[in-house]
Amino acid sequence: MKIEAASINDLNDIKRLYEILFLDMSRLQPEYCRAASQEDGFIKAIIESDKDDILIAKENHQVWGFALVQQQNTPPFNCFVPHKYAYLMDIVVDPEQRGRGIGMQLIHAVRSWAQARELEYIELGVLTQNENAIQLYERMEFVECRKTMRMKI
């Protein structure tokens, strides 16, 4: 398995994996998420960005997973200590390939990506129902630092 930055030639594979991700999300939180496709323009903008990347897990010319990572800064408010960090926006592995360590390899690649940019930490969000992902993140030494709560009205 090779982990590398995506190119425009990987667009269709990334779109296929986004459909899997969005379908998984819709199953976990059907009241807030729905099955969908990701827009070509969004993917192209990330691939062409200087501060963002899509890292792909590729084997025999087939993309089995990806991680979308962004370089971010904490908000410029007086109450926040300024930090530069990596935000792991999306990560997905093809269901047929799960259990092979591809997710771990992608997270290691995100860590290397962040270290090369001298960022301080990696942050991500995860649906509370996504127990498998949470277990992976905890094994990879992510810790909970904030909760998002919602009240229906």
PDB file of C-alpha atoms in Angstrom:
ATOM      1  CA  MET A   1       0.000   0.000   0.000  1.00  0.00           C
ATOM      2  CA  LYS A   2       1.358   3.382  -1.006  1.00  0.00           C
ATOM      3  CA  ILE A   3       0.182   6.646   0.546  1.00  0.00           C
ATOM      4  CA  GLU A   4       0.592   9.721  -1.651  1.00  0.00           C
ATOM      5  CA  ALA A   5      -0.973  13.079  -2.408  1.00  0.00           C
ATOM      6  CA  ALA A   6      -3.893  12.800  -4.802  1.00  0.00           C
ATOM      7  CA  SER A   7      -3.755  14.158  -8.317  1.00  0.00           C
ATOM      8  CA  ILE A   8      -6.574  15.160 -10.608  1.00  0.00           C
ATOM      9  CA  ASN A   9      -6.323  11.653 -12.136  1.00  0.00           C
ATOM     10  CA  ASP A  10      -7.659  10.276  -8.828  1.00  0.00           C
ATOM     11  CA  LEU A  11     -10.848  12.373  -8.973  1.00  0.00           C
ATOM     12  CA  ASN A  12     -13.263   9.538  -9.838  1.00  0.00           C
ATOM     13  CA  ASP A  13     -11.839   7.224  -7.160  1.00  0.00           C
ATOM     14  CA  ILE A  14     -12.141   9.988  -4.556  1.00  0.00           C
ATOM     15  CA  LYS A  15     -15.727  10.686  -5.632  1.00  0.00           C
ATOM     16  CA  ARG A  16     -16.548   6.962  -5.287  1.00  0.00           C
ATOM     17  CA  LEU A  17     -15.110   6.931  -1.761  1.00  0.00           C
ATOM     18  CA  TYR A  18     -16.995  10.125  -0.859  1.00  0.00           C
ATOM     19  CA  GLU A  19     -20.239   8.388  -1.819  1.00  0.00           C
ATOM     20  CA  ILE A  20     -19.332   5.580   0.595  1.00  0.00           C
ATOM     21  CA  LEU A  21     -18.494   8.096   3.340  1.00  0.00           C
ATOM     22  CA  PHE A  22     -21.722  10.046   2.890  1.00  0.00           C
ATOM     23  CA  LEU A  23     -23.777   6.829   2.799  1.00  0.00           C
ATOM     24  CA  ASP A  24     -22.109   5.663   6.044  1.00  0.00           C
ATOM     25  CA  MET A  25     -22.861   9.048   7.640  1.00  0.00           C
ATOM     26  CA  SER A  26     -26.501   8.890   6.501  1.00  0.00           C
ATOM     27  CA  ARG A  27     -26.869   5.488   8.153  1.00  0.00           C
ATOM     28  CA  LEU A  28     -25.372   6.744  11.415  1.00  0.00           C
ATOM     29  CA  GLN A  29     -27.323  10.022  11.586  1.00  0.00           C
ATOM     30  CA  PRO A  30     -30.215   9.851   9.097  1.00  0.00           C
ATOM     31  CA  GLU A  31     -31.877  12.898  10.626  1.00  0.00           C
ATOM     32  CA  TYR A  32     -28.875  15.110   9.746  1.00  0.00           C
ATOM     33  CA  CYS A  33     -26.903  13.365   6.985  1.00  0.00           C
ATOM     34  CA  ARG A  34     -27.910  11.971   3.612  1.00  0.00           C
ATOM     35  CA  ALA A  35     -26.319   9.984   0.835  1.00  0.00           C
ATOM     36  CA  ALA A  36     -24.746  12.328  -1.701  1.00  0.00           C
ATOM     37  CA  SER A  37     -21.917  12.895  -4.136  1.00  0.00           C
ATOM     38  CA  GLN A  38     -19.023  15.274  -3.576  1.00  0.00           C
ATOM     39  CA  GLU A  39     -18.643  18.070  -6.111  1.00  0.00           C
ATOM     40  CA  ASP A  40     -15.742  17.909  -8.572  1.00  0.00           C
ATOM     41  CA  GLY A  41     -14.883  21.559  -7.873  1.00  0.00           C
ATOM     42  CA  PHE A  42     -14.460  20.906  -4.154  1.00  0.00           C
ATOM     43  CA  ILE A  43     -12.091  17.981  -4.749  1.00  0.00           C
ATOM     44  CA  LYS A  44     -10.110  19.879  -7.406  1.00  0.00           C
ATOM     45  CA  ALA A  45      -9.736  22.900  -5.104  1.00  0.00           C
ATOM     46  CA  ILE A  46      -8.290  20.722  -2.327  1.00  0.00           C
ATOM     47  CA  ILE A  47      -5.892  18.970  -4.717  1.00  0.00           C
ATOM     48  CA  GLU A  48      -4.678  22.332  -6.059  1.00  0.00           C
ATOM     49  CA  SER A  49      -4.453  24.012  -2.628  1.00  0.00           C
ATOM     50  CA  ASP A  50      -1.154  24.913  -0.967  1.00  0.00           C
ATOM     51  CA  LYS A  51      -2.604  24.428   2.538  1.00  0.00           C
ATOM     52  CA  ASP A  52      -4.767  21.342   2.032  1.00  0.00           C
ATOM     53  CA  ASP A  53      -4.264  17.841   0.629  1.00  0.00           C
ATOM     54  CA  ILE A  54      -6.063  14.625  -0.083  1.00  0.00           C
ATOM     55  CA  LEU A  55      -3.759  11.753   0.825  1.00  0.00           C
ATOM     56  CA  ILE A  56      -4.724   8.532  -0.919  1.00  0.00           C
ATOM     57  CA  ALA A  57      -3.999   4.890  -0.105  1.00  0.00           C
ATOM     58  CA  LYS A  58      -3.224   3.233  -3.429  1.00  0.00           C
ATOM     59  CA  GLU A  59      -2.436  -0.348  -4.363  1.00  0.00           C
ATOM     60  CA  ASN A  60      -2.141  -1.705  -7.911  1.00  0.00           C
ATOM     61  CA  HIS A  61      -3.494   1.564  -9.355  1.00  0.00           C
ATOM     62  CA  GLN A  62      -6.623   1.295  -7.178  1.00  0.00           C
ATOM     63  CA  VAL A  63      -7.437   3.917  -4.523  1.00  0.00           C
ATOM     64  CA  TRP A  64      -8.708   2.140  -1.392  1.00  0.00           C
ATOM     65  CA  GLY A  65      -8.985   5.120   0.934  1.00  0.00           C
ATOM     66  CA  PHE A  66      -8.211   8.771   1.466  1.00  0.00           C
ATOM     67  CA  ALA A  67      -7.740  11.413   4.139  1.00  0.00           C
ATOM     68  CA  LEU A  68      -8.526  15.065   3.481  1.00  0.00           C
ATOM     69  CA  VAL A  69      -6.314  17.231   5.690  1.00  0.00           C
ATOM     70  CA  GLN A  70      -6.234  21.015   6.040  1.00  0.00           C
ATOM     71  CA  GLN A  71      -3.759  23.405   7.618  1.00  0.00           C
ATOM     72  CA  GLN A  72      -5.606  25.737   9.986  1.00  0.00           C
ATOM     73  CA  ASN A  73      -5.033  28.376  12.631  1.00  0.00           C
ATOM     74  CA  THR A  74      -6.965  28.854  15.844  1.00  0.00           C
ATOM     75  CA  PRO A  75      -9.453  31.747  15.677  1.00  0.00           C
ATOM     76  CA  PRO A  76      -7.851  35.165  16.257  1.00  0.00           C
ATOM     77  CA  PHE A  77      -9.693  35.873  19.497  1.00  0.00           C
ATOM     78  CA  ASN A  78      -7.940  37.042  22.651  1.00  0.00           C
ATOM     79  CA  CYS A  79      -9.182  34.068  24.665  1.00  0.00           C
ATOM     80  CA  PHE A  80      -7.478  31.485  22.412  1.00  0.00           C
ATOM     81  CA  VAL A  81      -3.811  30.585  22.539  1.00  0.00           C
ATOM     82  CA  PRO A  82      -2.644  30.805  18.901  1.00  0.00           C
ATOM     83  CA  HIS A  83      -1.866  27.468  17.280  1.00  0.00           C
ATOM     84  CA  LYS A  84      -1.240  26.140  13.782  1.00  0.00           C
ATOM     85  CA  TYR A  85      -2.734  22.690  13.396  1.00  0.00           C
ATOM     86  CA  ALA A  86      -3.914  20.051  10.936  1.00  0.00           C
ATOM     87  CA  TYR A  87      -7.634  19.406  10.651  1.00  0.00           C
ATOM     88  CA  LEU A  88      -8.502  15.913   9.442  1.00  0.00           C
ATOM     89  CA  MET A  89     -11.741  16.810   7.696  1.00  0.00           C
ATOM     90  CA  ASP A  90     -12.587  13.480   6.048  1.00  0.00           C
ATOM     91  CA  ILE A  91     -11.193   9.965   6.119  1.00  0.00           C
ATOM     92  CA  VAL A  92     -12.680   6.898   4.476  1.00  0.00           C
ATOM     93  CA  VAL A  93     -11.576   3.384   3.535  1.00  0.00           C
ATOM     94  CA  ASP A  94     -13.408   1.195   1.041  1.00  0.00           C
ATOM     95  CA  PRO A  95     -15.591  -1.228   3.057  1.00  0.00           C
ATOM     96  CA  GLU A  96     -14.080  -4.212   1.210  1.00  0.00           C
ATOM     97  CA  GLN A  97     -10.623  -3.170   2.439  1.00  0.00           C
ATOM     98  CA  ARG A  98     -11.397  -2.269   6.061  1.00  0.00           C
ATOM     99  CA  GLY A  99      -9.462  -4.168   8.707  1.00  0.00           C
ATOM    100  CA  ARG A 100      -6.194  -4.091   6.734  1.00  0.00           C
ATOM    101  CA  GLY A 101      -4.710  -1.109   8.602  1.00  0.00           C
ATOM    102  CA  ILE A 102      -5.327   1.379   5.791  1.00  0.00           C
ATOM    103  CA  GLY A 103      -6.972   3.887   8.139  1.00  0.00           C
ATOM    104  CA  MET A 104      -3.960   3.715  10.466  1.00  0.00           C
ATOM    105  CA  GLN A 105      -1.599   4.216   7.527  1.00  0.00           C
ATOM    106  CA  LEU A 106      -3.580   7.258   6.416  1.00  0.00           C
ATOM    107  CA  ILE A 107      -3.480   8.757   9.915  1.00  0.00           C
ATOM    108  CA  HIS A 108       0.293   8.166  10.099  1.00  0.00           C
ATOM    109  CA  ALA A 109       0.589   9.952   6.729  1.00  0.00           C
ATOM    110  CA  VAL A 110      -1.508  12.858   8.038  1.00  0.00           C
ATOM    111  CA  ARG A 111       0.815  13.061  11.045  1.00  0.00           C
ATOM    112  CA  SER A 112       3.875  13.180   8.763  1.00  0.00           C
ATOM    113  CA  TRP A 113       2.147  15.797   6.594  1.00  0.00           C
ATOM    114  CA  ALA A 114       1.495  17.932   9.691  1.00  0.00           C
ATOM    115  CA  GLN A 115       5.025  17.494  11.040  1.00  0.00           C
ATOM    116  CA  ALA A 116       6.528  18.557   7.703  1.00  0.00           C
ATOM    117  CA  ARG A 117       4.547  21.810   8.003  1.00  0.00           C
ATOM    118  CA  GLU A 118       5.591  22.261  11.650  1.00  0.00           C
ATOM    119  CA  LEU A 119       1.996  22.089  12.841  1.00  0.00           C
ATOM    120  CA  GLU A 120       1.307  21.450  16.512  1.00  0.00           C
ATOM    121  CA  TYR A 121      -1.455  18.855  16.525  1.00  0.00           C
ATOM    122  CA  ILE A 122      -4.143  17.092  14.493  1.00  0.00           C
ATOM    123  CA  GLU A 123      -7.809  17.693  15.198  1.00  0.00           C
ATOM    124  CA  LEU A 124     -10.861  15.905  13.815  1.00  0.00           C
ATOM    125  CA  GLY A 125     -14.595  15.562  14.325  1.00  0.00           C
ATOM    126  CA  VAL A 126     -16.432  12.238  14.426  1.00  0.00           C
ATOM    127  CA  LEU A 127     -20.095  11.273  14.663  1.00  0.00           C
ATOM    128  CA  THR A 128     -20.780   9.867  18.134  1.00  0.00           C
ATOM    129  CA  GLN A 129     -22.426   6.798  16.567  1.00  0.00           C
ATOM    130  CA  ASN A 130     -19.274   5.940  14.577  1.00  0.00           C
ATOM    131  CA  GLU A 131     -17.888   3.600  17.226  1.00  0.00           C
ATOM    132  CA  ASN A 132     -15.379   1.866  14.919  1.00  0.00           C
ATOM    133  CA  ALA A 133     -13.809   5.176  13.930  1.00  0.00           C
ATOM    134  CA  ILE A 134     -13.699   6.361  17.533  1.00  0.00           C
ATOM    135  CA  GLN A 135     -11.906   3.161  18.555  1.00  0.00           C
ATOM    136  CA  LEU A 136      -9.344   3.682  15.773  1.00  0.00           C
ATOM    137  CA  TYR A 137      -8.757   7.309  16.768  1.00  0.00           C
ATOM    138  CA  GLU A 138      -8.324   6.364  20.424  1.00  0.00           C
ATOM    139  CA  ARG A 139      -5.812   3.637  19.458  1.00  0.00           C
ATOM    140  CA  MET A 140      -3.968   6.322  17.494  1.00  0.00           C
ATOM    141  CA  GLU A 141      -3.833   8.477  20.689  1.00  0.00           C
ATOM    142  CA  PHE A 142      -6.500  11.045  19.840  1.00  0.00           C
ATOM    143  CA  VAL A 143      -8.265  12.345  22.941  1.00  0.00           C
ATOM    144  CA  GLU A 144     -11.613  14.075  23.331  1.00  0.00           C
ATOM    145  CA  CYS A 145     -11.183  17.811  23.815  1.00  0.00           C
ATOM    146  CA  ARG A 146     -14.623  19.241  23.016  1.00  0.00           C
ATOM    147  CA  LYS A 147     -18.235  18.152  22.560  1.00  0.00           C
ATOM    148  CA  THR A 148     -20.775  19.507  20.136  1.00  0.00           C
ATOM    149  CA  MET A 149     -24.292  19.325  21.491  1.00  0.00           C
ATOM    150  CA  ARG A 150     -27.623  19.901  19.816  1.00  0.00           C
ATOM    151  CA  MET A 151     -31.101  20.737  21.120  1.00  0.00           C
ATOM    152  CA  LYS A 152     -34.122  20.215  18.885  1.00  0.00           C
ATOM    153  CA  ILE A 153     -36.733  22.969  18.952  1.00  0.00           C
TER     154      ILE A 153
END
